[in-house]
Short mmCIF file of C-alpha atoms in Angstrom, two decimals:
data_model
loop_
_atom_site.label_atom_id
_atom_site.label_comp_id
_atom_site.label_asym_id
_atom_site.label_seq_id
_atom_site.Cartn_x
_atom_site.Cartn_y
_atom_site.Cartn_z
CA MET A 1 -2.55 48.41 -63.87
CA THR A 2 -5.62 47.03 -64.18
CA ALA A 3 -6.75 43.36 -63.79
CA LEU A 4 -6.40 40.28 -66.08
CA ASP A 5 -8.59 40.51 -68.95
CA LEU A 6 -11.10 36.90 -68.69
CA SER A 7 -9.91 35.66 -72.55
CA SER A 8 -6.63 35.19 -70.47
CA PRO A 9 -5.95 31.92 -69.18
CA VAL A 10 -5.16 31.00 -65.94
CA ALA A 11 -3.29 27.84 -64.71
CA VAL A 12 -3.82 26.63 -61.13
CA VAL A 13 -0.63 23.89 -60.19
CA GLY A 14 -1.67 21.33 -57.35
CA THR A 15 -5.60 19.87 -57.06
CA GLY A 16 -6.34 19.43 -53.41
CA THR A 17 -9.39 20.41 -51.88
CA MET A 18 -6.85 24.51 -51.78
CA GLY A 19 -5.87 23.85 -55.76
CA GLN A 20 -10.26 23.28 -56.87
CA GLY A 21 -11.53 26.16 -54.97
CA ILE A 22 -9.02 28.61 -56.74
CA ALA A 23 -9.34 26.94 -59.88
CA GLN A 24 -13.65 27.67 -59.31
CA VAL A 25 -12.82 30.58 -58.36
CA ALA A 26 -10.84 31.90 -61.70
CA LEU A 27 -13.97 29.84 -63.65
CA VAL A 28 -16.94 31.15 -62.00
CA ALA A 29 -15.74 34.78 -62.77
CA GLY A 30 -14.93 33.75 -66.54
CA HIS A 31 -11.20 32.68 -67.26
CA PRO A 32 -10.28 29.97 -69.20
CA VAL A 33 -8.92 27.57 -66.47
CA ARG A 34 -6.32 25.03 -66.90
CA LEU A 35 -5.39 22.37 -64.08
CA TYR A 36 -1.98 20.48 -63.31
CA ASP A 37 -1.25 18.30 -61.34
CA ALA A 38 2.60 16.14 -60.86
CA VAL A 39 0.46 13.09 -59.98
CA ALA A 40 -0.65 11.23 -63.13
CA GLY A 41 -4.98 11.36 -63.02
CA ARG A 42 -5.57 13.52 -60.25
CA ALA A 43 -6.32 17.07 -62.82
CA ARG A 44 -8.21 15.04 -64.66
CA GLU A 45 -10.01 14.07 -61.56
CA ALA A 46 -10.06 17.48 -60.49
CA ALA A 47 -12.14 18.79 -63.14
CA ASP A 48 -15.13 16.36 -62.78
CA ALA A 49 -14.62 17.44 -58.89
CA ILE A 50 -14.94 20.75 -60.28
CA GLY A 51 -17.92 19.92 -62.60
CA ALA A 52 -19.59 18.28 -59.86
CA ARG A 53 -19.40 21.10 -57.61
CA LEU A 54 -21.28 23.46 -60.33
CA ASP A 55 -23.81 20.88 -60.82
CA ARG A 56 -24.76 21.82 -57.47
CA LEU A 57 -24.37 25.49 -57.43
CA VAL A 58 -27.23 25.38 -60.52
CA GLU A 59 -29.44 23.66 -58.24
CA LYS A 60 -29.16 26.00 -55.92
CA ASP A 61 -29.66 28.90 -57.90
CA ARG A 62 -26.43 30.39 -57.68
CA LEU A 63 -25.44 29.43 -61.44
CA THR A 64 -27.81 29.29 -64.45
CA GLY A 65 -27.50 25.96 -66.66
CA ALA A 66 -25.92 27.64 -69.64
CA GLU A 67 -23.06 29.30 -67.03
CA ARG A 68 -22.37 26.23 -66.01
CA ASP A 69 -21.81 24.65 -69.80
CA ALA A 70 -19.74 27.58 -70.09
CA ALA A 71 -17.60 27.42 -67.52
CA ARG A 72 -17.16 23.44 -68.23
CA ALA A 73 -15.99 24.81 -71.81
CA ARG A 74 -13.54 26.90 -70.33
CA LEU A 75 -11.75 23.97 -68.06
CA THR A 76 -8.95 21.83 -69.10
CA SER A 77 -6.57 19.71 -67.47
CA ALA A 78 -2.59 19.70 -68.64
CA GLU A 79 -0.60 16.55 -68.16
CA THR A 80 2.62 18.45 -68.46
CA LEU A 81 3.64 21.62 -67.48
CA SER A 82 3.94 22.41 -71.27
CA GLY A 83 0.57 22.62 -71.23
CA LEU A 84 0.35 25.88 -69.14
CA ALA A 85 1.83 27.59 -72.02
CA GLY A 86 0.31 31.01 -73.09
CA CYS A 87 -1.36 31.34 -69.33
CA ALA A 88 -1.72 34.88 -67.62
CA LEU A 89 -1.09 34.21 -64.03
CA VAL A 90 -0.43 30.86 -62.83
CA VAL A 91 -1.33 30.11 -58.59
CA GLU A 92 0.22 27.16 -56.86
CA ALA A 93 -0.76 25.62 -54.07
CA VAL A 94 1.22 22.37 -53.66
CA VAL A 95 2.84 21.19 -50.65
CA GLU A 96 4.16 23.82 -47.37
CA ARG A 97 7.62 22.85 -49.17
CA LEU A 98 9.73 25.88 -49.80
CA ASP A 99 12.38 23.02 -52.04
CA VAL A 100 9.32 21.79 -53.81
CA LYS A 101 7.93 25.14 -54.78
CA GLN A 102 11.00 26.92 -55.86
CA GLU A 103 11.42 23.73 -58.40
CA LEU A 104 8.31 24.48 -58.91
CA PHE A 105 8.16 28.15 -60.79
CA ARG A 106 12.01 27.42 -62.06
CA ALA A 107 10.22 25.49 -64.22
CA LEU A 108 7.10 26.90 -64.55
CA GLU A 109 9.95 29.96 -66.37
CA ASP A 110 11.00 27.38 -68.89
CA VAL A 111 6.99 26.92 -69.79
CA VAL A 112 5.37 30.41 -69.73
CA GLY A 113 5.81 33.83 -70.91
CA ASP A 114 7.68 36.73 -69.38
CA ASP A 115 4.66 38.42 -68.54
CA CYS A 116 2.91 36.10 -66.85
CA LEU A 117 1.97 36.63 -63.52
CA LEU A 118 3.63 34.20 -60.85
CA ALA A 119 1.47 33.63 -57.45
CA THR A 120 1.79 31.14 -54.51
CA ASN A 121 -0.52 29.89 -52.35
CA THR A 122 1.37 29.92 -49.00
CA SER A 123 -0.05 30.07 -45.71
CA SER A 124 3.56 30.08 -43.97
CA LEU A 125 6.77 30.94 -46.72
CA SER A 126 8.25 33.52 -47.56
CA VAL A 127 7.14 34.96 -50.55
CA THR A 128 10.64 36.21 -51.04
CA ALA A 129 11.90 33.13 -50.58
CA VAL A 130 9.59 31.06 -52.81
CA GLY A 131 10.63 34.04 -55.40
CA GLY A 132 13.97 34.16 -54.74
CA ALA A 133 15.42 31.80 -57.76
CA LEU A 134 13.43 33.02 -60.31
CA ARG A 135 14.73 34.78 -63.47
CA ILE A 136 12.35 37.52 -63.01
CA PRO A 137 10.88 37.49 -59.78
CA GLY A 138 9.39 40.76 -60.04
CA ARG A 139 6.53 39.04 -61.22
CA PHE A 140 5.96 36.77 -58.19
CA VAL A 141 3.26 37.44 -56.08
CA GLY A 142 1.23 35.74 -52.94
CA LEU A 143 -2.03 35.10 -53.73
CA HIS A 144 -3.04 33.26 -50.08
CA PHE A 145 -6.66 32.32 -50.20
CA PHE A 146 -8.53 31.13 -47.06
CA ASN A 147 -10.20 27.84 -46.81
CA PRO A 148 -12.87 27.26 -48.51
CA ALA A 149 -11.93 29.62 -51.78
CA PRO A 150 -15.68 30.04 -52.93
CA LEU A 151 -16.99 30.97 -49.79
CA LEU A 152 -14.47 33.15 -48.14
CA PRO A 153 -14.04 36.59 -49.40
CA LEU A 154 -10.30 37.00 -48.19
CA VAL A 155 -7.15 36.79 -50.27
CA GLU A 156 -4.05 38.02 -48.90
CA VAL A 157 -1.94 39.93 -51.79
CA VAL A 158 1.43 39.45 -50.40
CA ALA A 159 3.96 41.53 -51.97
CA GLY A 160 8.05 40.22 -51.58
CA ALA A 161 10.74 41.80 -51.38
CA ALA A 162 11.26 42.07 -55.29
CA THR A 163 7.88 42.00 -55.85
CA ASP A 164 7.57 44.79 -58.57
CA PRO A 165 4.60 47.09 -57.72
CA ALA A 166 3.52 46.83 -60.95
CA SER A 167 2.30 42.86 -60.37
CA ALA A 168 1.24 43.10 -57.00
CA THR A 169 -2.29 45.63 -58.06
CA ARG A 170 -2.22 43.49 -61.32
CA ALA A 171 -2.89 40.90 -58.23
CA TYR A 172 -5.22 43.06 -56.59
CA GLU A 173 -7.25 43.81 -59.30
CA THR A 174 -7.06 40.74 -60.39
CA ALA A 175 -8.50 39.26 -56.82
CA ARG A 176 -11.20 42.34 -57.11
CA ALA A 177 -12.57 41.46 -60.29
CA TRP A 178 -13.23 37.49 -58.75
CA GLY A 179 -15.03 39.21 -56.32
CA LYS A 180 -13.32 38.35 -53.54
CA THR A 181 -12.10 41.13 -51.09
CA PRO A 182 -8.24 41.90 -51.23
CA VAL A 183 -5.96 43.29 -48.72
CA ALA A 184 -2.24 44.12 -49.51
CA CYS A 185 0.17 43.01 -46.95
CA ALA A 186 4.02 42.67 -46.59
CA ASP A 187 5.95 39.52 -46.96
CA THR A 188 6.39 38.89 -43.60
CA PRO A 189 5.72 35.21 -41.16
CA GLY A 190 2.00 35.14 -41.01
CA PHE A 191 1.40 37.82 -42.77
CA ILE A 192 -2.06 39.72 -41.29
CA VAL A 193 -4.09 36.87 -40.48
CA ASN A 194 -1.46 34.20 -39.32
CA ARG A 195 0.03 37.05 -37.49
CA ILE A 196 -2.55 39.25 -35.20
CA ALA A 197 -4.15 36.15 -34.85
CA ARG A 198 -2.08 33.71 -33.00
CA PRO A 199 -2.35 35.30 -29.99
CA PHE A 200 -6.11 34.31 -29.67
CA TYR A 201 -5.15 30.41 -29.97
CA ALA A 202 -1.65 31.51 -27.15
CA GLU A 203 -3.57 32.95 -24.14
CA ALA A 204 -6.36 30.45 -24.35
CA PHE A 205 -3.83 27.49 -23.69
CA ALA A 206 -1.87 29.57 -21.69
CA LEU A 207 -5.21 30.14 -19.57
CA TYR A 208 -5.08 26.58 -19.61
CA GLU A 209 -2.04 25.82 -18.18
CA GLU A 210 -1.83 28.71 -15.35
CA ARG A 211 -5.19 26.31 -14.55
CA ALA A 212 -7.34 29.34 -14.88
CA ALA A 213 -10.78 26.92 -15.83
CA ASP A 214 -11.45 23.91 -18.28
CA PRO A 215 -11.54 24.56 -22.30
CA ALA A 216 -15.49 24.49 -22.31
CA THR A 217 -15.53 27.96 -20.14
CA ILE A 218 -12.54 29.20 -22.04
CA ASP A 219 -14.48 29.08 -25.66
CA ALA A 220 -18.10 29.72 -23.67
CA VAL A 221 -16.37 32.93 -22.23
CA LEU A 222 -14.82 33.96 -25.42
CA ARG A 223 -17.89 33.37 -27.24
CA GLU A 224 -20.43 34.65 -24.95
CA SER A 225 -18.64 37.68 -23.14
CA GLY A 226 -15.70 38.67 -25.93
CA GLY A 227 -18.06 38.14 -29.27
CA PHE A 228 -15.73 35.67 -30.88
CA ARG A 229 -17.55 32.69 -33.69
CA MET A 230 -15.61 30.33 -31.76
CA GLY A 231 -13.52 29.68 -28.81
CA ALA A 232 -10.28 28.94 -29.46
CA PHE A 233 -10.08 24.99 -28.09
CA GLU A 234 -13.14 24.94 -30.34
CA LEU A 235 -11.71 26.46 -33.66
CA THR A 236 -8.24 24.40 -33.41
CA ASP A 237 -10.32 21.33 -33.04
CA LEU A 238 -11.94 22.00 -35.76
CA ILE A 239 -8.68 23.65 -37.91
CA GLY A 240 -6.97 20.32 -37.05
CA GLN A 241 -4.50 20.86 -33.85
CA ASP A 242 -1.33 19.67 -36.03
CA VAL A 243 -2.48 22.30 -38.76
CA ASN A 244 -2.99 25.16 -36.09
CA GLU A 245 0.69 24.56 -34.66
CA SER A 246 2.70 24.16 -37.01
CA VAL A 247 1.69 27.67 -38.23
CA THR A 248 2.05 28.73 -34.76
CA HIS A 249 5.84 27.31 -34.93
CA SER A 250 6.83 28.68 -38.22
CA VAL A 251 5.53 31.94 -37.08
CA TRP A 252 7.57 31.55 -34.45
CA GLN A 253 11.21 30.52 -35.85
CA SER A 254 10.14 33.15 -38.72
CA PHE A 255 10.50 35.83 -35.76
CA PHE A 256 13.60 34.20 -34.56
CA GLN A 257 11.48 32.44 -31.44
CA ASP A 258 10.16 36.32 -30.68
CA VAL A 259 8.67 34.92 -26.76
CA ARG A 260 5.42 37.05 -28.10
CA PHE A 261 4.82 34.28 -30.88
CA THR A 262 5.75 30.95 -28.48
CA PRO A 263 4.11 27.76 -29.33
CA SER A 264 2.33 25.99 -26.18
CA LEU A 265 3.69 23.30 -24.96
CA ALA A 266 -0.45 21.31 -24.13
CA GLN A 267 -1.06 21.62 -27.61
CA ARG A 268 2.56 19.98 -28.06
CA ARG A 269 1.39 17.08 -26.07
CA LEU A 270 -2.11 16.89 -27.28
CA VAL A 271 -0.35 16.26 -31.82
CA GLU A 272 2.43 14.53 -30.10
CA SER A 273 -0.86 11.63 -28.67
CA GLY A 274 -2.98 11.52 -31.88
CA ARG A 275 -5.00 14.33 -30.60
CA LEU A 276 -5.49 16.73 -33.70
CA GLY A 277 -9.31 17.40 -33.25
CA ARG A 278 -12.01 16.43 -35.43
CA LYS A 279 -10.24 14.67 -37.93
CA SER A 280 -9.16 12.86 -35.80
CA GLY A 281 -12.32 12.14 -33.41
CA ARG A 282 -10.47 13.62 -30.32
CA GLY A 283 -8.86 16.96 -29.69
CA TRP A 284 -9.73 18.66 -26.82
CA TYR A 285 -12.89 17.73 -26.77
CA ASP A 286 -14.43 13.62 -27.38
CA TYR A 287 -16.15 14.42 -31.46
CA ARG A 288 -16.38 10.06 -30.94
CA ASP A 289 -20.23 8.44 -30.70
CA GLY A 290 -21.60 8.76 -27.51
CA ALA A 291 -19.59 11.20 -26.35
CA GLU A 292 -20.52 14.54 -24.18
CA ARG A 293 -19.61 17.32 -24.99
CA PRO A 294 -18.82 19.38 -21.06
CA GLU A 295 -20.82 22.36 -19.77
CA PRO A 296 -18.67 24.94 -19.15
CA HIS A 297 -18.90 26.21 -15.49
CA THR A 298 -21.72 28.32 -14.24
CA ALA A 299 -23.05 29.57 -11.29
CA GLU A 300 -25.54 29.20 -9.18
CA PRO A 301 -27.98 31.31 -8.89
CA ALA A 302 -27.23 33.96 -5.84
CA ASP A 303 -29.04 37.24 -4.81
CA PRO A 304 -28.35 40.59 -6.14
CA PRO A 305 -26.58 43.11 -3.76
CA ALA A 306 -28.82 46.00 -2.11
CA TYR A 307 -27.43 48.66 -3.93
CA VAL A 308 -24.16 49.76 -5.94
CA VAL A 309 -21.61 52.59 -5.58
CA VAL A 310 -20.07 53.58 -8.98
CA GLU A 311 -16.58 54.71 -7.85
CA GLY A 312 -14.88 57.06 -10.63
CA ASP A 313 -14.21 56.07 -14.51
CA LEU A 314 -15.27 52.66 -15.07
CA GLY A 315 -13.64 52.66 -18.82
CA PRO A 316 -14.87 49.94 -21.26
CA ALA A 317 -17.74 48.64 -18.53
CA ALA A 318 -18.92 52.43 -18.38
CA ASP A 319 -22.44 50.52 -19.76
CA LEU A 320 -22.83 48.74 -16.44
CA VAL A 321 -24.13 51.55 -15.10
CA ALA A 322 -27.20 51.52 -17.26
CA LEU A 323 -27.65 47.52 -16.84
CA ILE A 324 -27.55 47.85 -12.96
CA ARG A 325 -30.21 51.00 -12.72
CA GLU A 326 -32.60 48.86 -15.42
CA ALA A 327 -32.38 45.77 -13.26
CA GLY A 328 -33.49 47.75 -10.70
CA ILE A 329 -30.56 47.70 -8.22
CA GLU A 330 -30.17 51.29 -6.58
CA VAL A 331 -26.70 53.34 -8.02
CA ARG A 332 -25.17 55.34 -6.09
CA GLU A 333 -22.31 57.31 -8.22
CA GLU A 334 -19.10 58.68 -6.06
CA GLY A 335 -16.30 60.65 -7.85
CA GLY A 336 -12.69 59.18 -7.02
CA ASP A 337 -10.62 56.61 -7.14
CA THR A 338 -9.89 57.00 -10.76
CA THR A 339 -9.25 53.08 -11.72
CA GLY A 340 -13.12 52.78 -11.35
CA SER A 341 -15.06 50.05 -8.85
CA LEU A 342 -18.41 48.35 -8.16
CA VAL A 343 -18.60 48.96 -4.71
CA LEU A 344 -20.64 46.54 -2.77
CA PRO A 345 -22.41 45.78 0.52
CA GLY A 346 -19.82 43.28 0.90
CA GLY A 347 -16.63 44.04 -1.76
CA ARG A 348 -15.74 45.72 -4.11
CA LEU A 349 -15.61 45.17 -8.34
CA ARG A 350 -13.24 45.77 -10.72
CA LEU A 351 -13.67 45.15 -14.47
CA THR A 352 -9.66 43.26 -14.66
CA ASP A 353 -6.30 45.45 -15.62
CA GLY A 354 -4.25 42.89 -15.53
CA ARG A 355 -3.46 42.41 -11.97
CA THR A 356 -4.59 39.77 -9.63
CA SER A 357 -7.35 40.30 -7.62
CA ALA A 358 -4.94 39.04 -4.71
CA GLY A 359 -2.93 41.68 -5.34
CA LEU A 360 -5.73 44.30 -4.40
CA GLY A 361 -6.22 42.57 -1.53
CA GLY A 362 -9.44 40.63 -2.92
CA VAL A 363 -11.21 42.73 -5.19
CA VAL A 364 -13.50 40.37 -7.44
CA HIS A 365 -12.19 41.19 -11.00
CA PHE A 366 -14.79 40.39 -13.74
CA ASP A 367 -13.55 39.94 -17.65
CA LEU A 368 -13.89 42.20 -20.64
CA ALA A 369 -17.08 42.63 -22.87
CA LEU A 370 -17.23 43.21 -26.70
CA ASP A 371 -20.81 44.53 -25.52
CA TYR A 372 -22.42 44.37 -21.90
CA ARG A 373 -25.23 44.68 -22.86
CA ARG A 374 -25.26 41.67 -25.35
CA ALA A 375 -23.07 38.83 -23.32
CA GLY A 376 -24.58 36.03 -22.82
CA ARG A 377 -21.62 35.28 -19.63
CA ILE A 378 -19.00 37.35 -17.63
CA ALA A 379 -16.58 35.62 -15.83
CA LEU A 380 -15.11 36.65 -12.67
CA ALA A 381 -12.17 36.01 -10.89
CA PRO A 382 -11.21 35.93 -6.81
CA ALA A 383 -8.49 35.72 -4.43
CA GLU A 384 -8.39 33.39 -2.08
CA THR A 385 -8.95 35.31 0.69
CA THR A 386 -12.01 36.97 -1.24
CA PRO A 387 -15.11 37.23 1.32
CA PRO A 388 -17.44 34.40 0.04
CA ARG A 389 -20.22 37.68 0.64
CA ALA A 390 -18.51 39.81 -1.94
CA LEU A 391 -18.19 36.55 -4.82
CA ALA A 392 -21.88 35.53 -4.23
CA GLU A 393 -22.94 39.69 -4.05
CA ALA A 394 -20.92 39.60 -7.69
CA THR A 395 -21.86 36.70 -8.88
CA GLY A 396 -26.07 37.91 -8.27
CA LEU A 397 -25.06 41.46 -9.29
CA PHE A 398 -24.45 40.26 -13.13
CA GLN A 399 -27.18 37.62 -13.16
CA ALA A 400 -29.58 40.00 -12.58
CA LEU A 401 -28.59 41.74 -15.12
CA GLY A 402 -29.67 38.72 -17.18
CA LYS A 403 -25.99 36.57 -17.46
CA LYS A 404 -24.55 33.54 -17.15
CA VAL A 405 -21.19 33.65 -14.22
CA SER A 406 -18.37 31.51 -14.79
CA VAL A 407 -15.66 31.61 -12.04
CA VAL A 408 -12.36 31.56 -13.10
CA GLY A 409 -9.15 31.85 -11.83
CA ASP A 410 -7.21 34.21 -10.47
CA VAL A 411 -5.10 35.04 -13.42
CA PRO A 412 -3.78 38.31 -14.56
CA GLY A 413 -5.51 40.16 -17.71
CA MET A 414 -8.58 37.24 -17.12
CA ILE A 415 -9.52 36.05 -20.98
CA VAL A 416 -11.06 38.00 -22.65
CA ALA A 417 -9.27 41.40 -21.93
CA ARG A 418 -5.94 40.01 -22.26
CA THR A 419 -6.79 37.87 -25.55
CA VAL A 420 -7.98 41.10 -27.12
CA ALA A 421 -5.54 43.56 -25.57
CA ARG A 422 -2.49 41.22 -27.61
CA ILE A 423 -4.83 41.30 -30.45
CA VAL A 424 -4.67 45.16 -30.48
CA ASP A 425 -1.30 44.94 -29.31
CA LEU A 426 0.11 43.02 -32.61
CA ALA A 427 -2.30 44.71 -34.91
CA TYR A 428 -0.82 48.56 -33.91
CA ASP A 429 2.80 46.55 -34.30
CA ALA A 430 1.43 45.61 -37.92
CA VAL A 431 0.71 48.84 -38.96
CA ASP A 432 3.43 50.71 -37.75
CA ARG A 433 5.66 48.48 -39.30
CA GLY A 434 4.46 48.90 -43.04
CA VAL A 435 3.21 45.39 -43.32
CA ALA A 436 -0.54 46.83 -43.90
CA SER A 437 -3.19 49.82 -43.31
CA ALA A 438 -5.16 49.70 -40.81
CA ALA A 439 -7.99 49.39 -42.66
CA ASP A 440 -6.95 46.11 -44.67
CA VAL A 441 -5.53 44.74 -40.85
CA ASP A 442 -9.89 45.40 -40.01
CA THR A 443 -10.75 43.77 -42.75
CA ALA A 444 -8.33 41.00 -43.05
CA MET A 445 -9.24 40.05 -39.28
CA ARG A 446 -13.31 39.73 -40.04
CA LEU A 447 -13.19 38.35 -43.01
CA GLY A 448 -10.61 36.29 -42.68
CA VAL A 449 -11.12 35.13 -39.24
CA ASN A 450 -14.56 36.75 -38.52
CA TYR A 451 -13.91 38.78 -35.84
CA PRO A 452 -16.33 40.57 -34.24
CA LEU A 453 -14.51 43.60 -34.95
CA GLY A 454 -11.29 44.39 -36.73
CA PRO A 455 -7.90 44.87 -33.57
CA VAL A 456 -7.42 48.80 -34.59
CA GLU A 457 -11.18 49.89 -34.09
CA TRP A 458 -11.48 47.43 -31.32
CA GLY A 459 -8.34 49.35 -29.57
CA ARG A 460 -9.83 52.68 -30.30
CA GLY A 461 -13.11 51.95 -29.01
CA LEU A 462 -11.53 50.53 -25.78
CA GLY A 463 -9.30 52.79 -24.96
CA LEU A 464 -5.42 52.47 -26.31
CA ARG A 465 -4.10 53.56 -22.52
CA TRP A 466 -6.59 50.77 -21.19
CA VAL A 467 -5.26 48.58 -23.42
CA TYR A 468 -1.53 49.59 -22.89
CA GLU A 469 -1.98 49.36 -19.02
CA LEU A 470 -3.34 46.37 -18.88
CA LEU A 471 -0.29 44.53 -20.45
CA GLY A 472 1.96 47.16 -19.15
CA GLU A 473 0.52 44.86 -15.78
CA LEU A 474 0.97 41.87 -17.53
CA ARG A 475 4.72 42.36 -18.56
CA ARG A 476 4.87 43.08 -14.17
CA LEU A 477 3.35 39.99 -13.49
CA ASP A 478 4.99 38.30 -16.75
CA PRO A 479 8.78 38.57 -16.79
CA SER A 480 9.17 36.31 -20.17
CA GLY A 481 8.03 39.58 -22.53
CA ARG A 482 5.21 37.77 -23.89
CA HIS A 483 2.64 40.64 -22.98
CA ALA A 484 4.97 43.69 -23.57
CA PRO A 485 3.14 46.50 -25.93
CA SER A 486 4.98 47.28 -28.22
CA LEU A 487 6.09 50.58 -29.20
CA ALA A 488 3.47 51.29 -31.65
CA LEU A 489 1.09 50.69 -29.19
CA HIS A 490 2.89 52.70 -26.46
CA ARG A 491 3.46 55.96 -28.80
CA HIS A 492 -0.36 55.58 -30.35
CA ALA A 493 -1.61 54.79 -26.65
CA HIS A 494 0.03 58.50 -26.15
CA VAL A 495 -0.92 60.01 -29.11
CA SER A 496 -4.72 58.69 -28.62
CA ASP A 497 -4.77 60.79 -24.87
CA ALA A 498 -3.20 64.12 -26.50
CA GLY A 499 -6.47 63.63 -28.96
CA GLU A 500 -4.55 63.23 -32.49
CA GLY A 501 -4.90 60.34 -35.23
CA THR A 502 -5.38 56.56 -35.30
CA PRO A 503 -2.57 54.61 -38.08
CA SER A 504 -3.87 54.45 -41.06
#
C-alpha cells in the first residue's frame, strides 16, 4: 500500500493551531487541501493565516514565489461538511472530547466515499474508541502530529483495534511522503511519547515533594548532567501545567490508575492556583516583568583530594577514572568491591545505585551523567552523618574535573539516575507489549521530546542489569510499586547478562 497520490484532496477539520499546521504540511507536500470548522468563518480565517505563513516561507527562501502561489491555489475552505465530499483523507483536529469526535466522524461517513481514509490527531483519547462507532472502522487511524506540525518531524501512526493494516500502512506512507518521520504504534494510553515520557515529569515533581532540591536545581541537573534539552519544571511551564497534568491524568486513568503513572499533588496545587506556566505569567517559575530567574544550587569551591583509590567496577561512571588522571590527581586502582567506589582520604564516593547515603554509613553518592566528560554539572547526595571532609573532597574532585556541583538531599536514586531508569523501564515494557518496535520507540523519544538518546539505546549503554538493580532498590525503599521494574526489564536484564540480544 503506497502513499496517497498528490492529486488526492486532503481535508482538515478543526482550524486551530494544530489543524492549521497539519493543513500546511499537506499543502506544501502538494495536495489540494480543504479546511472546515464548525464555527462559521474560521475556515476562511485559517486559510488566510496559512497563506501568511507561506509568505514567510518565501521570505526565508524555503519556498519559491511560484510554489507559494500554487499552494494557495490548492487551498480552499468549506462552509459545510458536505464540501469535503471526494476527499481521500480527512484529518480531525477538534476538541479532545470523545463524544464530539465520534459525532464528527459519524457525520463524515455520510459525506465521504467508503475508500476515504479517516484520521484523528488525538493525543490522549483511544483511537479505537473514537472510531468504534463507525460503519467502516477499518479505515480509521490515528495520525498524531506534534506541535508545531510544520516544524516537528515526528508523527505517531496509531492503529486502533479495528484498523485494517492496509489503512495504517497508507497513513504511514503518506506521512513519510509529506517529509515527516512516522513511527507505527498500537493504540495504548499515551501511544509512545506520552506514555514513556511520564517519568521525566513525575520523578522531578516527586523529588521536589521529597525536598531533594528546588526546581531550578533539579532542572539544571537534568540539563547539564542528564543531557536533556530542558528540565521538567521549565518544560511543563512551556507546555502549560494544565495541559501536562491533563495528559498525565488521562494516561493514569486509562491504565486503571496504575501507580507508575500517578499524577503529582504539587502540580495539582499549581494548576488549582492558576499558575499554568508561561501563558499565565507564573508556573514553577515567575515570568512576569522584572522577575528574577532563580539560580540552581552550586557548591562553593573546595580543594580536591590528594589521591583517589578506585575500587571495583564503576559501571556507567567508568569514564571518570581517565578524567581524574587528566586532572592531575593520583589514581590508585584496586580490585574488590564489585559495586565500585572512589575512595578519598576523607571518605567514600559512589555512583547512586538506588540506596540512600545514610543507608551505607555516610557514603557520598553522585548522580548519573549522560557523558561524564561533557557534563557541566554533577549532583552529590551526602547523608546527614557524612563527615564534612568527605563532602568537601567529593565536591573538590568534581570541580577539578571542570564540573559545577549541586548538593541535593539524600534521596534514593538521586535525579538523573532514577529518571532515566524509569524511562528505560517503560520503554522496554512498551516494546515487549507490542506498542512499538525498539527502533520506533527510540526515534519517537528523540524526535518527539528531544531526548539525547533513545531509551532502549540508553539502557543498553548503561547496562540493563544496573538499571534493573537500581529500580529494585527504589522499590525496596518505596513499596508503593511506582519504581518496580517491569517483567520486560527483568527478562532483558538477565538476557543481556548472558550476552544475548535486545528488543527489536
